[in-house]
mmCIF file of C-alpha atoms in Angstrom:
data_model
loop_
_atom_site.group_PDB
_atom_site.id
_atom_site.type_symbol
_atom_site.label_atom_id
_atom_site.label_comp_id
_atom_site.label_asym_id
_atom_site.label_seq_id
_atom_site.Cartn_x
_atom_site.Cartn_y
_atom_site.Cartn_z
ATOM 1 C CA MET A 1 8.376 45.541 14.943
ATOM 2 C CA SER A 2 4.903 46.060 13.457
ATOM 3 C CA GLY A 3 1.799 46.030 15.635
ATOM 4 C CA ARG A 4 0.617 42.841 13.918
ATOM 5 C CA GLY A 5 4.002 41.149 14.529
ATOM 6 C CA VAL A 6 4.003 42.258 18.176
ATOM 7 C CA ASN A 7 0.506 40.943 18.756
ATOM 8 C CA ARG A 8 1.399 37.664 17.060
ATOM 9 C CA GLY A 9 4.543 37.349 19.218
ATOM 10 C CA ARG A 10 2.510 38.087 22.345
ATOM 11 C CA GLY A 11 -0.028 35.470 21.345
ATOM 12 C CA LEU A 12 2.675 32.859 20.744
ATOM 13 C CA LEU A 13 4.294 33.448 24.124
ATOM 14 C CA ALA A 14 0.925 33.494 25.887
ATOM 15 C CA ALA A 15 0.039 30.187 24.242
ATOM 16 C CA ALA A 16 3.389 28.687 25.257
ATOM 17 C CA LEU A 17 3.012 29.895 28.836
ATOM 18 C CA ALA A 18 -0.526 28.576 29.006
ATOM 19 C CA GLY A 19 0.746 25.178 27.869
ATOM 20 C CA LEU A 20 3.455 25.185 30.507
ATOM 21 C CA LEU A 21 1.126 26.280 33.293
ATOM 22 C CA MET A 22 -1.647 23.821 32.489
ATOM 23 C CA GLY A 23 0.361 20.936 33.889
ATOM 24 C CA SER A 24 1.582 22.682 37.020
ATOM 25 C CA ALA A 25 -1.427 21.773 39.167
ATOM 26 C CA CYS A 26 -4.976 20.480 38.862
ATOM 27 C CA ARG A 27 -6.398 23.072 41.253
ATOM 28 C CA ARG A 28 -7.109 26.749 40.588
ATOM 29 C CA GLU A 29 -4.054 28.720 39.445
ATOM 30 C CA ASP A 30 -2.296 30.849 42.067
ATOM 31 C CA PRO A 31 -2.839 34.607 41.293
ATOM 32 C CA ARG A 32 0.884 35.268 41.527
ATOM 33 C CA ILE A 33 1.513 32.859 38.672
ATOM 34 C CA GLY A 34 -1.123 34.634 36.598
ATOM 35 C CA GLU A 35 0.557 37.997 37.237
ATOM 36 C CA MET A 36 3.944 36.584 36.274
ATOM 37 C CA THR A 37 2.448 35.189 33.088
ATOM 38 C CA VAL A 38 1.225 38.638 32.031
ATOM 39 C CA ARG A 39 4.548 40.280 32.924
ATOM 40 C CA ALA A 40 6.475 37.581 31.052
ATOM 41 C CA ALA A 41 4.391 38.153 27.917
ATOM 42 C CA GLU A 42 4.975 41.916 28.142
ATOM 43 C CA ALA A 43 8.705 41.420 28.691
ATOM 44 C CA ASP A 44 8.939 39.077 25.714
ATOM 45 C CA GLU A 45 7.102 41.625 23.560
ATOM 46 C CA ALA A 46 9.460 44.407 24.669
ATOM 47 C CA ALA A 47 12.514 42.199 24.046
ATOM 48 C CA GLN A 48 11.351 41.422 20.518
ATOM 49 C CA GLN A 49 10.702 45.097 19.795
ATOM 50 C CA LEU A 50 14.140 45.973 21.148
ATOM 51 C CA ARG A 51 15.816 43.346 18.942
ATOM 52 C CA GLU A 52 13.990 44.698 15.893
ATOM 53 C CA ALA A 53 15.028 48.257 16.772
ATOM 54 C CA TRP A 54 18.663 47.187 17.165
ATOM 55 C CA ARG A 55 18.529 45.346 13.834
ATOM 56 C CA ALA A 56 17.150 48.402 12.047
ATOM 57 C CA GLN A 57 19.790 50.657 13.619
ATOM 58 C CA LEU A 58 22.605 48.276 12.649
ATOM 59 C CA LEU A 59 21.452 48.439 9.037
ATOM 60 C CA ARG A 60 21.376 52.237 9.218
ATOM 61 C CA LEU A 61 24.837 52.782 10.765
ATOM 62 C CA PRO A 62 26.901 52.169 7.596
ATOM 63 C CA ARG A 63 24.927 54.927 5.876
ATOM 64 C CA LEU A 64 25.961 57.444 8.561
ATOM 65 C CA GLY A 65 29.543 57.383 7.288
ATOM 66 C CA ARG A 66 31.951 55.180 9.203
ATOM 67 C CA ASP A 67 34.790 57.162 7.715
ATOM 68 C CA ARG A 68 33.697 60.026 9.940
ATOM 69 C CA PRO A 69 32.727 58.357 13.228
ATOM 70 C CA GLY A 70 31.483 60.340 16.108
ATOM 71 C CA PRO A 71 33.569 61.269 19.123
ATOM 72 C CA GLY A 72 34.877 58.301 21.055
ATOM 73 C CA GLY A 73 35.268 55.972 18.065
ATOM 74 C CA PRO A 74 32.695 54.031 15.977
ATOM 75 C CA TYR A 75 29.023 54.588 16.655
ATOM 76 C CA ALA A 76 27.647 52.652 19.623
ATOM 77 C CA ILE A 77 24.129 51.350 20.244
ATOM 78 C CA PRO A 78 22.755 53.278 21.945
ATOM 79 C CA PHE A 79 24.777 56.353 21.039
ATOM 80 C CA THR A 80 27.033 57.938 23.613
ATOM 81 C CA PRO A 81 26.135 61.492 24.726
ATOM 82 C CA GLU A 82 29.065 62.838 22.664
ATOM 83 C CA GLN A 83 27.801 60.993 19.569
ATOM 84 C CA ILE A 84 24.296 62.356 20.075
ATOM 85 C CA ARG A 85 25.616 65.949 20.256
ATOM 86 C CA PHE A 86 27.808 65.286 17.225
ATOM 87 C CA LEU A 87 24.886 63.956 15.148
ATOM 88 C CA GLN A 88 22.648 66.839 16.245
ATOM 89 C CA ALA A 89 25.296 69.326 15.095
ATOM 90 C CA ARG A 90 25.538 67.540 11.744
ATOM 91 C CA ILE A 91 21.769 67.726 11.327
ATOM 92 C CA ASN A 92 21.815 71.480 11.947
ATOM 93 C CA ALA A 93 24.671 71.993 9.484
ATOM 94 C CA GLU A 94 23.499 69.542 6.780
ATOM 95 C CA ARG A 95 21.973 71.156 3.683
ATOM 96 C CA ASP A 96 21.077 67.882 1.923
ATOM 97 C CA VAL A 97 17.467 67.144 2.923
ATOM 98 C CA SER A 98 17.717 63.375 2.461
ATOM 99 C CA ARG A 99 20.967 63.230 4.395
ATOM 100 C CA ARG A 100 19.490 65.325 7.202
ATOM 101 C CA ALA A 101 16.460 62.969 7.297
ATOM 102 C CA LEU A 102 18.763 59.931 7.614
ATOM 103 C CA LEU A 103 20.623 61.474 10.550
ATOM 104 C CA GLN A 104 17.323 62.373 12.223
ATOM 105 C CA GLU A 105 16.050 58.803 11.773
ATOM 106 C CA ALA A 106 19.189 57.512 13.491
ATOM 107 C CA LEU A 107 18.596 59.795 16.481
ATOM 108 C CA ASP A 108 14.890 58.868 16.630
ATOM 109 C CA GLN A 109 15.789 55.171 16.498
ATOM 110 C CA ASP A 110 18.317 55.703 19.279
ATOM 111 C CA ARG A 111 15.628 57.258 21.490
ATOM 112 C CA LEU A 112 13.332 54.272 20.710
ATOM 113 C CA ILE A 113 16.067 51.821 21.669
ATOM 114 C CA ARG A 114 16.637 53.639 24.965
ATOM 115 C CA THR A 115 12.893 53.707 25.698
ATOM 116 C CA LEU A 116 12.447 50.004 24.911
ATOM 117 C CA GLY A 117 15.550 49.086 26.901
ATOM 118 C CA ALA A 118 14.305 51.016 29.932
ATOM 119 C CA ARG A 119 10.869 49.413 29.696
ATOM 120 C CA LEU A 120 12.401 45.943 29.392
ATOM 121 C CA GLU A 121 14.618 46.537 32.410
ATOM 122 C CA GLN A 122 11.618 47.661 34.456
ATOM 123 C CA LEU A 123 9.578 44.615 33.420
ATOM 124 C CA LYS A 124 12.455 42.282 34.253
ATOM 125 C CA ARG A 125 12.719 43.800 37.744
ATOM 126 C CA ASP A 126 9.222 42.439 38.409
ATOM 127 C CA LEU A 127 10.179 38.959 37.155
ATOM 128 C CA PRO A 128 12.236 36.332 38.988
ATOM 129 C CA VAL A 129 15.912 36.160 38.143
ATOM 130 C CA PRO A 130 16.228 33.667 35.265
ATOM 131 C CA ASP A 131 18.723 30.877 34.762
ATOM 132 C CA ILE A 132 20.924 31.544 31.734
ATOM 133 C CA ALA A 133 21.144 28.307 29.775
ATOM 134 C CA GLY A 134 24.605 26.946 29.113
ATOM 135 C CA PRO A 135 25.771 24.630 26.314
ATOM 136 C CA HIS A 136 24.777 21.425 28.129
ATOM 137 C CA ASP A 137 21.766 22.579 30.155
ATOM 138 C CA SER A 138 18.281 21.124 29.769
ATOM 139 C CA HIS A 139 14.948 22.599 30.751
ATOM 140 C CA HIS A 140 14.190 19.617 32.974
ATOM 141 C CA GLY A 141 17.571 19.787 34.696
ATOM 142 C CA LEU A 142 17.275 23.509 35.437
ATOM 143 C CA ALA A 143 13.688 23.102 36.666
ATOM 144 C CA LEU A 144 14.639 20.188 38.936
ATOM 145 C CA ARG A 145 17.577 22.147 40.337
ATOM 146 C CA PHE A 146 15.294 25.125 41.053
ATOM 147 C CA LEU A 147 12.688 23.036 42.888
ATOM 148 C CA LYS A 148 15.251 21.152 44.946
ATOM 149 C CA GLY A 149 16.898 24.486 45.747
ATOM 150 C CA ARG A 150 13.552 25.592 47.214
ATOM 151 C CA GLY A 151 13.643 22.660 49.626
ATOM 152 C CA LEU A 152 11.492 20.129 47.759
ATOM 153 C CA PRO A 153 12.585 16.497 48.064
ATOM 154 C CA ASP A 154 13.742 14.877 44.853
ATOM 155 C CA GLY A 155 10.647 12.680 44.559
ATOM 156 C CA GLU A 156 8.238 15.566 45.180
ATOM 157 C CA ALA A 157 10.117 17.771 42.687
ATOM 158 C CA ARG A 158 9.981 15.103 40.003
ATOM 159 C CA ARG A 159 6.278 14.489 40.671
ATOM 160 C CA LEU A 160 5.586 18.192 40.257
ATOM 161 C CA LEU A 161 7.583 18.328 37.011
ATOM 162 C CA ALA A 162 5.791 15.276 35.610
ATOM 163 C CA GLY A 163 2.727 17.413 34.905
ATOM 164 C CA VAL A 164 4.591 20.358 33.344
ATOM 165 C CA PRO A 165 5.423 20.480 29.601
ATOM 166 C CA LEU A 166 9.090 21.362 29.124
ATOM 167 C CA LEU A 167 11.111 22.322 26.060
ATOM 168 C CA GLY A 168 13.095 19.552 24.456
ATOM 169 C CA ARG A 169 16.188 21.659 23.823
ATOM 170 C CA LEU A 170 17.774 24.851 25.122
ATOM 171 C CA ALA A 171 20.222 27.049 23.249
ATOM 172 C CA PRO A 172 23.044 28.812 25.111
ATOM 173 C CA GLY A 173 21.821 32.236 26.203
ATOM 174 C CA PHE A 174 18.168 31.266 26.703
ATOM 175 C CA GLU A 175 16.603 32.777 29.837
ATOM 176 C CA VAL A 176 14.745 30.095 31.826
ATOM 177 C CA TYR A 177 12.276 31.516 34.378
ATOM 178 C CA HIS A 178 10.824 29.588 37.341
ATOM 179 C CA VAL A 179 7.938 30.404 39.689
ATOM 180 C CA LEU A 180 6.841 28.339 42.705
ATOM 181 C CA ALA A 181 3.727 29.703 44.383
ATOM 182 C CA GLY A 182 1.053 27.999 46.467
ATOM 183 C CA GLY A 183 2.485 24.565 45.738
ATOM 184 C CA GLN A 184 2.276 25.234 42.006
ATOM 185 C CA TYR A 185 5.211 25.433 39.629
ATOM 186 C CA ALA A 186 5.384 27.406 36.371
ATOM 187 C CA THR A 187 8.240 27.936 33.962
ATOM 188 C CA TRP A 188 8.861 29.690 30.673
ATOM 189 C CA VAL A 189 11.787 30.328 28.380
ATOM 190 C CA ALA A 190 12.763 33.624 26.725
ATOM 191 C CA GLN A 191 15.237 34.165 23.911
ATOM 192 C CA GLY A 192 17.633 36.192 26.032
ATOM 193 C CA GLY A 193 21.045 36.488 24.382
ATOM 194 C CA SER A 194 20.564 33.632 21.938
ATOM 195 C CA PRO A 195 20.326 34.373 18.198
ATOM 196 C CA LEU A 196 17.490 31.835 18.031
ATOM 197 C CA SER A 197 14.122 32.018 19.738
ATOM 198 C CA PRO A 198 12.831 28.952 21.625
ATOM 199 C CA ARG A 199 10.187 28.579 18.949
ATOM 200 C CA ASP A 200 12.776 28.656 16.144
ATOM 201 C CA LEU A 201 15.041 26.155 17.912
ATOM 202 C CA ASN A 202 12.305 23.636 18.549
ATOM 203 C CA ALA A 203 10.893 24.259 15.074
ATOM 204 C CA SER A 204 14.280 23.182 13.716
ATOM 205 C CA ASP A 205 13.961 20.017 15.808
ATOM 206 C CA ASP A 206 10.518 19.472 14.338
ATOM 207 C CA LEU A 207 11.973 20.070 10.880
ATOM 208 C CA GLU A 208 14.685 17.494 11.507
ATOM 209 C CA ALA A 209 12.061 15.059 12.743
ATOM 210 C CA LEU A 210 9.995 15.722 9.629
ATOM 211 C CA ARG A 211 13.046 15.200 7.443
ATOM 212 C CA ALA A 212 13.823 11.957 9.236
ATOM 213 C CA THR A 213 10.217 10.880 8.760
ATOM 214 C CA ARG A 214 10.410 11.883 5.100
ATOM 215 C CA ASP A 215 13.662 9.954 4.580
ATOM 216 C CA SER A 216 12.188 6.947 6.350
ATOM 217 C CA ALA A 217 9.071 7.162 4.187
ATOM 218 C CA ARG A 218 11.202 7.393 1.042
ATOM 219 C CA ALA A 219 13.263 4.398 2.109
ATOM 220 C CA ARG A 220 10.103 2.475 2.901
ATOM 221 C CA ARG A 221 8.668 3.476 -0.456
ATOM 222 C CA GLY A 222 11.848 2.225 -2.131
ATOM 223 C CA ARG A 223 11.499 -1.103 -0.344
ATOM 224 C CA LEU A 224 7.830 -1.271 -1.281
ATOM 225 C CA ASP A 225 8.687 -0.459 -4.904
ATOM 226 C CA GLN A 226 11.230 -3.276 -4.923
ATOM 227 C CA ALA A 227 8.707 -5.616 -3.342
ATOM 228 C CA ALA A 228 6.084 -4.521 -5.883
ATOM 229 C CA THR A 229 8.526 -5.145 -8.743
ATOM 230 C CA ALA A 230 9.291 -8.602 -7.364
ATOM 231 C CA LEU A 231 5.588 -9.313 -6.955
ATOM 232 C CA LEU A 232 4.895 -8.167 -10.520
ATOM 233 C CA ALA A 233 7.628 -10.478 -11.812
ATOM 234 C CA GLN A 234 6.179 -13.286 -9.714
ATOM 235 C CA LYS A 235 2.714 -12.481 -11.049
ATOM 236 C CA ARG A 236 3.964 -12.623 -14.635
ATOM 237 C CA ALA A 237 5.603 -15.987 -13.936
ATOM 238 C CA LEU A 238 2.390 -17.251 -12.324
ATOM 239 C CA ASP A 239 0.314 -15.935 -15.243
ATOM 240 C CA LEU A 240 2.597 -17.800 -17.657
ATOM 241 C CA GLU A 241 2.333 -20.930 -15.543
ATOM 242 C CA VAL A 242 -1.465 -20.574 -15.410
ATOM 243 C CA SER A 243 -1.565 -20.183 -19.206
ATOM 244 C CA GLU A 244 0.535 -23.315 -19.608
ATOM 245 C CA LEU A 245 -1.681 -25.199 -17.153
ATOM 246 C CA ARG A 246 -4.794 -24.068 -19.015
ATOM 247 C CA LEU A 247 -3.288 -25.258 -22.300
ATOM 248 C CA GLN A 248 -2.402 -28.572 -20.685
ATOM 249 C CA ARG A 249 -5.925 -28.774 -19.290
ATOM 250 C CA GLU A 250 -7.429 -28.185 -22.732
ATOM 251 C CA GLN A 251 -5.137 -30.835 -24.191
ATOM 252 C CA LEU A 252 -6.080 -33.244 -21.408
ATOM 253 C CA LEU A 253 -9.765 -32.527 -21.984
ATOM 254 C CA GLU A 254 -9.324 -33.219 -25.693
ATOM 255 C CA GLU A 255 -7.451 -36.423 -24.912
ATOM 256 C CA GLN A 256 -10.131 -37.349 -22.404
ATOM 257 C CA ALA A 257 -12.831 -36.734 -25.001
ATOM 258 C CA ASP A 258 -10.918 -38.879 -27.504
ATOM 259 C CA LEU A 259 -10.479 -41.608 -24.902
ATOM 260 C CA GLN A 260 -14.143 -41.434 -23.992
ATOM 261 C CA ALA A 261 -15.100 -41.667 -27.654
ATOM 262 C CA GLU A 262 -12.680 -44.534 -28.106
ATOM 263 C CA ALA A 263 -14.004 -46.216 -24.966
ATOM 264 C CA ALA A 264 -17.537 -45.733 -26.222
ATOM 265 C CA ALA A 265 -16.524 -47.240 -29.555
ATOM 266 C CA HIS A 266 -14.874 -50.176 -27.788
ATOM 267 C CA ALA A 267 -17.925 -50.590 -25.604
ATOM 268 C CA GLY A 268 -20.057 -50.582 -28.726
ATOM 269 C CA ASP A 269 -17.810 -53.192 -30.316
ATOM 270 C CA LEU A 270 -17.863 -55.360 -27.217
ATOM 271 C CA ASN A 271 -21.648 -55.243 -27.067
ATOM 272 C CA ALA A 272 -22.321 -55.618 -30.784
ATOM 273 C CA LEU A 273 -22.719 -58.371 -33.342
ATOM 274 C CA HIS A 274 -20.429 -57.845 -36.319
ATOM 275 C CA TYR A 275 -22.100 -59.372 -39.331
ATOM 276 C CA ARG A 276 -22.134 -59.501 -43.100
ATOM 277 C CA VAL A 277 -25.081 -60.169 -45.398
ATOM 278 C CA GLY A 278 -24.511 -61.322 -48.955
ATOM 279 C CA LEU A 279 -25.319 -63.849 -51.608
ATOM 280 C CA ARG A 280 -24.033 -67.280 -50.758
ATOM 281 C CA THR A 281 -22.226 -67.738 -54.084
ATOM 282 C CA ASP A 282 -20.492 -64.360 -53.775
ATOM 283 C CA LEU A 283 -19.375 -65.061 -50.247
ATOM 284 C CA GLU A 284 -18.021 -68.472 -51.172
ATOM 285 C CA GLN A 285 -16.172 -67.131 -54.197
ATOM 286 C CA ALA A 286 -14.653 -64.369 -52.056
ATOM 287 C CA GLY A 287 -13.330 -67.020 -49.663
ATOM 288 C CA ILE A 288 -15.150 -65.553 -46.713
ATOM 289 C CA ILE A 289 -17.142 -68.717 -45.940
ATOM 290 C CA VAL A 290 -17.030 -72.383 -46.788
ATOM 291 C CA LEU A 291 -20.331 -74.288 -47.079
ATOM 292 C CA PRO A 292 -19.638 -77.986 -47.547
ATOM 293 C CA VAL A 293 -22.331 -80.287 -48.888
ATOM 294 C CA LEU A 294 -22.141 -82.253 -45.696
ATOM 295 C CA GLY A 295 -21.326 -80.573 -42.415
ATOM 296 C CA ARG A 296 -21.654 -77.117 -40.963
ATOM 297 C CA GLY A 297 -20.536 -73.880 -42.567
ATOM 298 C CA ARG A 298 -17.272 -72.391 -41.415
ATOM 299 C CA ALA A 299 -14.967 -69.428 -41.915
ATOM 300 C CA GLY A 300 -13.031 -69.172 -45.141
ATOM 301 C CA ILE A 301 -9.514 -67.957 -45.826
ATOM 302 C CA ALA A 302 -10.751 -64.370 -46.351
ATOM 303 C CA TRP A 303 -12.575 -64.275 -43.011
ATOM 304 C CA SER A 304 -11.227 -61.108 -41.321
ATOM 305 C CA ASP A 305 -12.334 -58.069 -39.337
ATOM 306 C CA ALA A 306 -12.315 -55.946 -42.480
ATOM 307 C CA ALA A 307 -14.878 -58.216 -44.110
ATOM 308 C CA PHE A 308 -17.516 -57.428 -41.478
ATOM 309 C CA THR A 309 -18.683 -53.883 -42.097
ATOM 310 C CA GLN A 310 -22.106 -54.087 -40.432
ATOM 311 C CA ARG A 311 -22.841 -53.997 -36.727
ATOM 312 C CA LEU A 312 -25.890 -54.655 -34.547
ATOM 313 C CA ASP A 313 -25.834 -53.017 -31.088
ATOM 314 C CA LEU A 314 -27.181 -55.751 -28.840
ATOM 315 C CA ARG A 315 -27.821 -53.256 -26.041
ATOM 316 C CA ARG A 316 -30.614 -51.770 -28.108
ATOM 317 C CA THR A 317 -32.048 -54.656 -30.162
ATOM 318 C CA GLN A 318 -31.664 -58.348 -30.809
ATOM 319 C CA ARG A 319 -33.356 -58.378 -34.214
ATOM 320 C CA LEU A 320 -32.202 -57.613 -37.709
ATOM 321 C CA VAL A 321 -34.146 -57.874 -40.989
ATOM 322 C CA LEU A 322 -32.746 -59.212 -44.263
ATOM 323 C CA ARG A 323 -34.434 -57.826 -47.388
ATOM 324 C CA ALA A 324 -34.364 -59.439 -50.800
ATOM 325 C CA GLU A 325 -34.311 -56.172 -52.681
ATOM 326 C CA ASP A 326 -31.109 -55.136 -50.871
ATOM 327 C CA LEU A 327 -29.416 -58.136 -52.458
ATOM 328 C CA GLY A 328 -30.996 -57.769 -55.911
ATOM 329 C CA LEU A 329 -33.343 -60.724 -55.349
ATOM 330 C CA ARG A 330 -37.072 -61.043 -55.755
ATOM 331 C CA ARG A 331 -37.385 -63.385 -52.816
ATOM 332 C CA ILE A 332 -35.276 -65.153 -50.252
ATOM 333 C CA GLU A 333 -35.355 -68.923 -50.465
ATOM 334 C CA ASP A 334 -33.017 -69.755 -47.594
ATOM 335 C CA VAL A 335 -30.432 -68.278 -45.224
ATOM 336 C CA ASP A 336 -27.294 -70.033 -44.035
ATOM 337 C CA VAL A 337 -25.820 -68.739 -40.790
ATOM 338 C CA VAL A 338 -22.047 -69.138 -40.510
ATOM 339 C CA PRO A 339 -20.339 -70.316 -38.388
ATOM 340 C CA GLY A 340 -22.380 -73.416 -38.079
ATOM 341 C CA SER A 341 -21.868 -73.481 -34.328
ATOM 342 C CA CYS A 342 -24.794 -71.054 -34.179
ATOM 343 C CA VAL A 343 -27.793 -73.377 -33.936
ATOM 344 C CA GLU A 344 -31.202 -72.300 -35.229
ATOM 345 C CA GLY A 345 -33.852 -72.508 -32.568
ATOM 346 C CA VAL A 346 -31.235 -72.382 -29.863
ATOM 347 C CA HIS A 347 -29.204 -69.301 -30.627
ATOM 348 C CA TYR A 348 -31.368 -67.609 -33.215
ATOM 349 C CA ARG A 349 -34.675 -67.828 -34.996
ATOM 350 C CA LEU A 350 -35.484 -67.087 -38.671
ATOM 351 C CA THR A 351 -38.941 -65.791 -39.511
ATOM 352 C CA TYR A 352 -39.756 -65.532 -43.241
ATOM 353 C CA ALA A 353 -42.327 -63.134 -44.519
ATOM 354 C CA PRO A 354 -45.208 -64.783 -46.398
ATOM 355 C CA ASP A 355 -43.918 -63.363 -49.695
ATOM 356 C CA ARG A 356 -40.350 -64.345 -48.781
ATOM 357 C CA ARG A 357 -39.158 -60.789 -49.443
ATOM 358 C CA GLU A 358 -37.907 -60.396 -45.874
ATOM 359 C CA VAL A 359 -36.451 -62.570 -43.200
ATOM 360 C CA ALA A 360 -36.391 -61.500 -39.563
ATOM 361 C CA VAL A 361 -33.453 -62.804 -37.565
ATOM 362 C CA ASP A 362 -34.076 -62.850 -33.791
ATOM 363 C CA LEU A 363 -31.091 -63.514 -31.592
ATOM 364 C CA LEU A 364 -32.313 -65.722 -28.772
ATOM 365 C CA THR A 365 -29.056 -65.708 -26.808
ATOM 366 C CA PRO A 366 -27.498 -62.242 -27.215
ATOM 367 C CA ALA A 367 -24.491 -63.181 -25.110
ATOM 368 C CA ARG A 368 -23.553 -65.784 -27.718
ATOM 369 C CA PHE A 369 -23.236 -63.125 -30.396
ATOM 370 C CA ARG A 370 -21.636 -60.344 -28.341
ATOM 371 C CA ASN A 371 -18.404 -59.143 -30.034
ATOM 372 C CA ASP A 372 -18.644 -62.034 -32.487
ATOM 373 C CA LYS A 373 -18.721 -62.340 -36.285
ATOM 374 C CA VAL A 374 -21.575 -63.935 -38.204
ATOM 375 C CA VAL A 375 -22.273 -64.245 -41.930
ATOM 376 C CA PHE A 376 -25.813 -64.440 -43.269
ATOM 377 C CA ALA A 377 -25.514 -66.143 -46.659
ATOM 378 C CA VAL A 378 -28.700 -65.689 -48.667
ATOM 379 C CA HIS A 379 -29.799 -67.722 -51.679
#
C-alpha cells in the first residue's frame, strides 16, 4: 500500500473513531480511550498494508511456476521454511536475470508479509479482544451485550449507547471492538476477515439509498410529467373555451350596439313628429289627404308611414319653418294642417313672414304631436 493510501486509510479510521467517541460522554475523554484510539488506527493501517501485501503476492505466485511447486506442495503465504530454501537455491542457480528478479521479489514480499503480520499481532495484543460479527449480528446488539456483560443495567446501558453513533450494518467477519473506561464507552469496527471494509459496506447502503431516492425521484417526475400533460390539455381546452367566450362576447356587444341603436331610433320615433310638407293639390291628387269644402281635413287612402319621410325631434325643438322656395313657390298664401283635429291656437301656431316666403310653425302642445303624423299642405 502506498504512503498516500496508508495515510488516507489512517485518516478515515481516525475520523470514524472520532465520530464514535464523540457521543460516548459529554465530559473530558478518558486517557485510556485516547490510547486505544491511536492503537486502533495503527492496527487498521497495518491490517490494510498486510492485505495489500497478500494481494500482491497472490498475483505473483502463478508466475513462480505452479508446475514446479516448492517442497511440501503449492506455495503458501507466508512461505514455509522449506519453500524459502528452495526459492533461494533457485535464485542462486537461475541465469535469467528477469526470472531471478521475480524470485527475489517473491522472497522480499514474503519477508514484508511476515513483518507486517508480526506488527499487527503485537498491536492487537494491546487492544481488547474483539467480537467477530456473525451473519445476524448488529453493532447495537453487540455493544449492548458488552455493556450488560460488564454489569451495567439494561436502562443504563441503553442510555450510554444513545449518545454513541453505531454502524447500520455489519458483515460477517467484522471485528467489533469495545472499551469501557471511566464511565465512558467507545467502539470501533475493523474489517477483520471480511472481504468488505466497514466503509465499503455502508457505502453500498448509501448507494442503495441513493438509488432508491433516484428511482423515487424518477417516479415522481413521471407523475409530474403526466400531471403537466393533463394540465396542458386542460389549458388548451380552457384557451379554446376562452376564445369562444370572447367571440360570443364580441357578438353580444355587436348585438347590444345594434339594440341600443334600434332603441335610440325607437326613442327618436316615439319623441318625434312625423310630418310631410307639400303642395295641397299634389297631396290631394296623391290621395294622402282629403280637404273637403266644408269640414276639417282628414287622412286620405294613401296615408301611410312611408308617406311621412320628415321628422322633427320634439326633445330638441318644437318649431319648424316652411319655405316657399323649397316648394317652388314665390310666396305662401295659406297652410292647411291635417288632420283637422289639430286646432290652430290650441295645438300649434302659424307665424307668416312679412313677405310670406316663410311660415314658422310652433307646436304649443308637444305631447299632442309626439309619435304622430301631420301634413302641412301649402297653397
